CSV table of C-alpha atoms in Angstrom, one decimal:
chain,number,residue,atom,x,y,z
A,13,UNK,CA,0.1,0.0,0.0
A,14,UNK,CA,1.3,3.4,-1.0
A,15,UNK,CA,1.7,6.0,1.7
A,16,UNK,CA,-0.2,9.2,0.9
A,17,UNK,CA,1.1,12.4,2.5
A,18,UNK,CA,-0.6,15.6,1.5
A,19,UNK,CA,0.4,19.2,1.6
A,20,UNK,CA,-0.5,20.8,4.9
A,21,UNK,CA,-1.4,24.4,5.4
A,22,UNK,CA,0.8,26.1,8.0
A,23,UNK,CA,-0.4,28.5,10.6
A,24,UNK,CA,2.9,29.5,12.1
A,25,UNK,CA,3.9,33.1,12.0
A,26,UNK,CA,7.0,34.3,10.1
A,27,UNK,CA,9.6,36.2,12.2
A,28,UNK,CA,10.2,38.4,9.3
A,29,UNK,CA,7.0,40.5,8.4
A,30,UNK,CA,7.6,43.8,6.4
A,31,UNK,CA,4.1,45.1,7.0
A,32,UNK,CA,2.0,45.4,10.2
A,33,UNK,CA,-0.1,42.3,9.5
A,34,UNK,CA,0.2,38.7,8.3
A,35,UNK,CA,-1.3,39.1,4.8
A,36,UNK,CA,-0.4,35.6,3.5
A,37,UNK,CA,-2.2,33.6,6.3
A,38,UNK,CA,-5.5,34.0,4.7
A,39,UNK,CA,-8.9,33.7,6.3
A,40,UNK,CA,-11.6,31.0,5.3
A,41,UNK,CA,-14.4,31.7,2.9
A,42,UNK,CA,-16.9,32.2,5.8
A,43,UNK,CA,-15.4,35.6,6.5
A,44,UNK,CA,-15.7,36.5,2.7
A,45,UNK,CA,-19.3,35.5,2.6
A,46,UNK,CA,-20.2,37.6,5.7
A,47,UNK,CA,-18.6,40.7,3.9
A,48,UNK,CA,-20.7,40.1,0.7
A,49,UNK,CA,-17.7,39.4,-1.5
A,50,UNK,CA,-18.5,38.8,-5.3
A,51,UNK,CA,-16.3,36.6,-7.4
A,52,UNK,CA,-15.8,37.3,-11.0
A,53,UNK,CA,-13.5,36.1,-13.7
A,54,UNK,CA,-10.7,38.2,-15.2
A,55,UNK,CA,-12.6,38.6,-18.4
A,56,UNK,CA,-15.8,39.7,-16.5
A,57,UNK,CA,-13.6,42.2,-14.3
A,58,UNK,CA,-12.4,43.9,-17.4
A,59,UNK,CA,-15.7,44.0,-19.1
A,60,UNK,CA,-17.3,45.6,-16.1
A,61,UNK,CA,-14.7,48.2,-15.6
A,62,UNK,CA,-14.7,49.1,-19.3
A,63,UNK,CA,-18.5,49.5,-19.3
A,64,UNK,CA,-18.6,51.4,-16.1
A,65,UNK,CA,-20.8,48.8,-14.5
A,66,UNK,CA,-19.2,49.3,-11.1
A,67,UNK,CA,-21.0,52.6,-10.8
A,68,UNK,CA,-23.6,52.6,-8.0
A,69,UNK,CA,-22.6,49.6,-6.1
A,70,UNK,CA,-22.5,50.1,-2.4
A,71,UNK,CA,-19.3,50.8,-0.5
A,72,UNK,CA,-20.0,48.0,2.0
A,73,UNK,CA,-19.6,45.4,-0.8
A,74,UNK,CA,-16.2,44.0,-1.7
A,75,UNK,CA,-15.2,42.7,-5.1
A,76,UNK,CA,-12.3,40.3,-5.9
A,77,UNK,CA,-10.6,41.2,-9.0
A,78,UNK,CA,-7.7,39.5,-10.8
A,79,UNK,CA,-5.5,41.9,-12.5
A,80,UNK,CA,-2.9,40.0,-14.7
A,81,UNK,CA,-1.3,37.4,-12.4
A,82,UNK,CA,-2.2,39.1,-9.1
A,83,UNK,CA,-5.1,38.7,-6.8
A,84,UNK,CA,-6.5,41.7,-4.8
A,85,UNK,CA,-9.4,42.8,-2.6
A,86,UNK,CA,-10.7,46.3,-3.1
A,87,UNK,CA,-13.7,48.2,-1.7
A,88,UNK,CA,-16.3,49.3,-4.2
A,89,UNK,CA,-17.1,52.9,-4.2
A,90,UNK,CA,-20.1,54.9,-5.8
A,91,UNK,CA,-18.1,55.9,-8.8
A,92,UNK,CA,-16.2,53.5,-11.0
A,93,UNK,CA,-12.5,53.0,-10.2
A,94,UNK,CA,-9.8,52.3,-12.9
A,95,UNK,CA,-7.9,49.1,-12.9
A,96,UNK,CA,-4.8,51.3,-12.2
A,97,UNK,CA,-6.4,52.6,-9.0
A,98,UNK,CA,-7.7,49.1,-7.9
A,99,UNK,CA,-4.1,47.7,-8.5
A,100,UNK,CA,-3.0,49.8,-5.5
A,101,UNK,CA,-4.9,47.8,-3.0
A,102,UNK,CA,-3.7,44.7,-1.1
A,103,UNK,CA,-2.3,42.1,-3.3
A,104,UNK,CA,-2.1,38.4,-2.3
A,105,UNK,CA,1.1,36.7,-3.7
A,106,UNK,CA,1.1,34.6,-6.7
A,107,UNK,CA,4.6,33.2,-6.1
A,108,UNK,CA,7.8,33.9,-4.2
A,109,UNK,CA,8.6,36.8,-6.5
A,110,UNK,CA,5.6,38.7,-5.2
A,111,UNK,CA,6.7,38.0,-1.5
A,112,UNK,CA,10.1,39.2,-2.4
A,113,UNK,CA,8.6,42.5,-3.9
A,114,UNK,CA,6.8,43.0,-0.6
A,115,UNK,CA,10.2,42.8,1.3
A,116,UNK,CA,10.3,39.1,2.5
A,117,UNK,CA,14.0,38.0,2.4
A,118,UNK,CA,14.2,34.8,4.4
A,119,UNK,CA,14.2,31.2,3.1
A,120,UNK,CA,11.2,29.3,4.4
A,121,UNK,CA,7.6,28.3,4.2
A,122,UNK,CA,5.0,30.9,2.9
A,123,UNK,CA,1.5,31.0,1.5
A,124,UNK,CA,0.8,31.8,-2.2
A,125,UNK,CA,-2.5,32.0,-4.1
A,126,UNK,CA,-2.0,30.8,-7.7
A,127,UNK,CA,-5.6,29.5,-7.6
A,128,UNK,CA,-7.3,32.6,-5.9
A,129,UNK,CA,-7.9,33.7,-2.4
A,130,UNK,CA,-9.9,30.8,-1.3
A,131,UNK,CA,-7.1,28.4,-2.0
A,132,UNK,CA,-3.9,29.3,0.0
A,133,UNK,CA,-1.0,27.1,-1.2
A,134,UNK,CA,2.0,26.4,1.2
A,135,UNK,CA,5.3,26.7,-0.7
A,136,UNK,CA,8.9,26.9,0.1
A,137,UNK,CA,10.6,30.0,-1.0
A,138,UNK,CA,14.4,30.1,-1.7
A,139,UNK,CA,15.3,33.8,-1.2
A,140,UNK,CA,19.0,33.5,-1.1
A,141,UNK,CA,20.2,31.6,-4.2
A,142,UNK,CA,21.8,34.2,-6.5
A,143,UNK,CA,20.3,36.7,-4.3
A,144,UNK,CA,16.9,36.1,-6.1
A,145,UNK,CA,13.4,34.6,-5.1
A,146,UNK,CA,12.8,31.1,-6.3
A,147,UNK,CA,9.5,29.2,-5.8
A,148,UNK,CA,10.4,25.6,-5.0
A,149,UNK,CA,8.2,23.0,-6.4
A,150,UNK,CA,10.3,19.9,-5.5
A,151,UNK,CA,12.5,19.3,-2.4
A,152,UNK,CA,14.3,16.2,-1.2
A,153,UNK,CA,17.1,15.7,1.1
A,154,UNK,CA,16.5,12.8,3.5
A,155,UNK,CA,14.1,10.3,2.0
A,156,UNK,CA,11.4,10.9,4.6
A,157,UNK,CA,8.7,11.3,2.0
A,158,UNK,CA,7.9,8.4,-0.5
A,159,UNK,CA,7.9,9.9,-3.9
A,160,UNK,CA,6.3,6.8,-5.4
A,161,UNK,CA,2.8,8.4,-5.3
A,162,UNK,CA,-0.1,8.0,-7.6
A,163,UNK,CA,-1.2,10.2,-10.4
A,164,UNK,CA,-3.8,12.3,-8.3
A,165,UNK,CA,-1.2,12.9,-5.6
A,166,UNK,CA,1.2,14.2,-8.1
A,167,UNK,CA,-1.3,16.4,-9.8
A,168,UNK,CA,-2.4,17.9,-6.4
A,169,UNK,CA,0.9,17.8,-4.4
A,170,UNK,CA,2.1,15.9,-1.3
A,171,UNK,CA,4.5,16.3,1.5
A,172,UNK,CA,5.2,19.3,3.7
A,173,UNK,CA,6.7,22.6,2.3
A,174,UNK,CA,9.1,23.0,5.1
A,175,UNK,CA,10.4,19.5,4.7
A,176,UNK,CA,10.4,17.2,1.6
A,177,UNK,CA,7.5,17.9,-0.8
A,178,UNK,CA,6.0,18.1,-4.2
A,179,UNK,CA,4.0,21.2,-5.1
A,180,UNK,CA,1.5,19.5,-7.5
A,181,UNK,CA,1.4,19.6,-11.3
A,182,UNK,CA,-1.7,21.6,-11.4
A,183,UNK,CA,-0.1,24.3,-9.4
A,184,UNK,CA,3.3,24.3,-11.1
A,185,UNK,CA,1.5,24.4,-14.5
A,186,UNK,CA,-0.9,27.2,-13.4
A,187,UNK,CA,2.2,29.3,-12.3
A,188,UNK,CA,4.0,28.8,-15.6
A,189,UNK,CA,1.0,30.2,-17.4
A,190,UNK,CA,1.2,33.6,-15.7
A,191,UNK,CA,4.6,34.6,-17.1
A,192,UNK,CA,8.1,33.4,-18.3
A,193,UNK,CA,9.9,31.3,-15.8
A,194,UNK,CA,13.4,30.0,-15.7
A,195,UNK,CA,14.0,26.6,-14.0
A,196,UNK,CA,16.8,25.7,-11.7
A,197,UNK,CA,17.8,22.3,-10.6
A,198,UNK,CA,20.0,22.2,-7.4
A,199,UNK,CA,21.7,18.9,-6.6
A,200,UNK,CA,23.8,17.6,-3.7
A,201,UNK,CA,26.0,14.4,-3.2
A,202,UNK,CA,26.5,12.5,0.0
A,203,UNK,CA,30.0,14.0,0.1
A,204,UNK,CA,28.1,17.5,0.3
A,205,UNK,CA,29.4,18.6,-3.3
A,206,UNK,CA,26.7,20.9,-4.8
A,207,UNK,CA,26.1,22.0,-8.3
A,208,UNK,CA,23.1,23.3,-10.4
A,209,UNK,CA,21.4,23.2,-13.9
A,210,UNK,CA,19.7,26.3,-15.2
A,211,UNK,CA,16.9,26.1,-18.1
A,212,UNK,CA,15.2,28.9,-19.8
A,213,UNK,CA,11.4,29.5,-20.3
A,214,UNK,CA,10.2,26.5,-18.4
A,215,UNK,CA,6.5,25.5,-18.8
A,216,UNK,CA,4.1,22.5,-18.6
A,217,UNK,CA,1.6,21.8,-21.5
A,218,UNK,CA,1.5,25.6,-22.5
A,219,UNK,CA,-0.7,25.2,-25.5
A,220,UNK,CA,-3.1,22.6,-24.1
A,221,UNK,CA,-6.9,23.4,-23.4
A,222,UNK,CA,-6.5,20.8,-20.8
A,223,UNK,CA,-3.2,20.4,-19.3
A,224,UNK,CA,-3.9,17.2,-17.4
A,225,UNK,CA,-5.4,15.5,-20.6
A,226,UNK,CA,-2.2,16.5,-22.2
A,227,UNK,CA,0.0,14.9,-19.5
A,228,UNK,CA,1.5,18.1,-18.2
A,229,UNK,CA,4.2,17.8,-20.9
A,230,UNK,CA,7.5,19.3,-19.9
A,231,UNK,CA,8.9,22.3,-22.1
A,232,UNK,CA,11.8,24.6,-21.9
A,233,UNK,CA,13.8,26.7,-24.4
A,234,UNK,CA,17.0,25.0,-23.6
A,235,UNK,CA,19.9,24.4,-21.0
A,236,UNK,CA,21.6,27.6,-20.1
A,237,UNK,CA,24.6,26.5,-17.7
A,238,UNK,CA,25.5,24.9,-14.6
A,239,UNK,CA,28.1,22.3,-13.2
A,240,UNK,CA,25.5,19.6,-13.1
A,241,UNK,CA,25.5,19.2,-16.9
A,242,UNK,CA,22.2,18.8,-19.0
A,243,UNK,CA,20.3,15.6,-18.0
A,244,UNK,CA,16.8,17.1,-18.5
A,245,UNK,CA,16.7,18.0,-22.3
A,246,UNK,CA,16.3,14.1,-23.0
A,247,UNK,CA,12.9,14.5,-21.1
A,248,UNK,CA,11.7,17.4,-23.1
A,249,UNK,CA,8.2,17.2,-24.6
A,250,UNK,CA,7.4,14.0,-22.5
A,251,UNK,CA,4.2,13.4,-20.6
A,252,UNK,CA,4.4,12.9,-16.8
A,253,UNK,CA,4.1,9.3,-15.7
A,254,UNK,CA,3.3,7.5,-12.4
A,255,UNK,CA,2.9,3.9,-11.5
A,256,UNK,CA,-0.7,4.0,-12.1
A,257,UNK,CA,-0.7,6.3,-15.2
A,258,UNK,CA,2.3,5.3,-17.4
A,259,UNK,CA,2.5,7.6,-20.4
A,260,UNK,CA,6.1,7.0,-21.4
A,261,UNK,CA,5.5,4.3,-24.1
A,262,UNK,CA,8.5,2.3,-22.9
A,263,UNK,CA,8.6,-1.4,-22.9
A,264,UNK,CA,8.3,-1.2,-18.9
A,265,UNK,CA,6.5,1.0,-16.6
A,266,UNK,CA,9.1,3.6,-15.9
A,267,UNK,CA,7.6,5.0,-12.9
A,268,UNK,CA,7.5,1.5,-11.2
A,269,UNK,CA,11.1,0.7,-12.2
A,270,UNK,CA,12.4,4.1,-10.9
A,271,UNK,CA,10.1,4.2,-7.8
A,272,UNK,CA,8.5,7.7,-8.6
A,273,UNK,CA,6.7,9.9,-11.1
A,274,UNK,CA,8.5,11.9,-13.6
A,275,UNK,CA,8.6,13.0,-17.3
A,276,UNK,CA,9.9,9.6,-18.4
A,277,UNK,CA,11.0,9.0,-22.1
A,278,UNK,CA,10.6,5.9,-24.3
A,279,UNK,CA,13.5,3.5,-24.7
A,280,UNK,CA,15.3,4.2,-21.5
A,281,UNK,CA,13.1,6.1,-19.1
A,282,UNK,CA,15.4,8.6,-17.7
A,283,UNK,CA,18.5,10.7,-17.6
A,284,UNK,CA,17.2,12.6,-14.6
A,285,UNK,CA,15.7,10.4,-11.9
A,286,UNK,CA,14.8,13.2,-9.5
A,287,UNK,CA,11.7,11.6,-8.1
A,288,UNK,CA,13.0,8.3,-8.1
A,289,UNK,CA,13.4,6.0,-4.9
A,290,UNK,CA,15.7,7.4,-2.3
A,291,UNK,CA,18.9,5.3,-1.7
A,292,UNK,CA,21.5,5.8,0.9
A,293,UNK,CA,25.1,4.8,0.3
A,294,UNK,CA,24.7,1.7,2.3
A,295,UNK,CA,21.5,0.5,0.6
A,296,UNK,CA,21.8,-2.3,-2.0
A,297,UNK,CA,21.0,-0.9,-5.5
A,298,UNK,CA,20.2,-2.2,-8.9
A,299,UNK,CA,21.4,-0.2,-12.0
A,300,UNK,CA,19.6,3.1,-12.8
A,301,UNK,CA,16.7,2.8,-10.5
A,302,UNK,CA,17.6,5.4,-7.9
A,303,UNK,CA,17.6,9.1,-7.2
A,304,UNK,CA,20.1,10.3,-9.9
A,305,UNK,CA,21.2,12.9,-12.6
A,306,UNK,CA,23.4,11.0,-15.1
A,307,UNK,CA,25.6,13.9,-16.3
A,308,UNK,CA,26.9,14.4,-12.7
A,309,UNK,CA,26.5,11.0,-10.8
A,310,UNK,CA,27.0,7.6,-12.2
A,311,UNK,CA,25.9,4.2,-11.0
A,312,UNK,CA,26.3,3.2,-8.2
A,313,UNK,CA,26.3,6.7,-6.8
A,314,UNK,CA,22.9,8.5,-6.1
A,315,UNK,CA,22.1,11.7,-5.0
A,316,UNK,CA,21.5,13.1,-1.4
A,317,UNK,CA,19.3,16.1,-2.0
A,318,UNK,CA,17.6,18.1,-4.9
A,319,UNK,CA,15.5,21.2,-5.3
A,320,UNK,CA,13.7,22.0,-8.4
A,321,UNK,CA,12.6,25.6,-8.5
A,322,UNK,CA,11.3,28.4,-10.8
A,323,UNK,CA,11.8,32.2,-10.9
A,324,UNK,CA,9.5,34.5,-12.7
A,325,UNK,CA,11.5,36.8,-15.3
């Protein structure tokens, strides 16, 4: 039986808070209902603003408006407000870049809102690598979380953001659709050597009407640099596979063989086994079935730690 560990929302307070409140520990929808919040789509918000349809609404009502990739709550006044004026009100963070822009500088667990104010998402933000904000969507360092999860768990996410975790394909894909992102893969060996690999214009199924039906295909423009070498290009354009949803078209079930979900390719499965079974140096291994990156570690060696993270440009 597979162990299912799901993302958990944190309620702990950050020691570093630039503002006089905690805007990223968001309240439940019951508060919103008591205030009379109305929810509209981005298209509706623009049509309403353009037509002046906001005129005459009562000030005690609140309207949630999506402007570009950012969510905000703004009071409605008796005269229509421009989108520029509305954009000056409180903004909920879409990713770690927005938190950085608000003054947060510490690595750690935060809440972001890629699916809107009713869906706070715990995430780990790396605020120190290269002095830039990175939204971490995969983190492994001790094997405490089993990454051999089923399709639904890989879609929604599992683990805990302040430990080992996977953010979820639906959340990763949603983020990549809001702008241009670069992808960094950080790797560490058991001898504590560390390297990275950097890729440009990272996205998942960017042209699909339904990303899940498309398999959350992996795309990026290319390898930029990094001492890890390029083990990911072989996976470009591939669908994501899990043990219960094999989409690699290989002669074997790649996710079962490697012990974790990934963008496996036909005729060999993987050059990058970042979600594969976690193997310590003293664990008996068989070839090519563990946590690895072939351009930097070779059998029988496996990785100790990895982070896959994205930064909005």
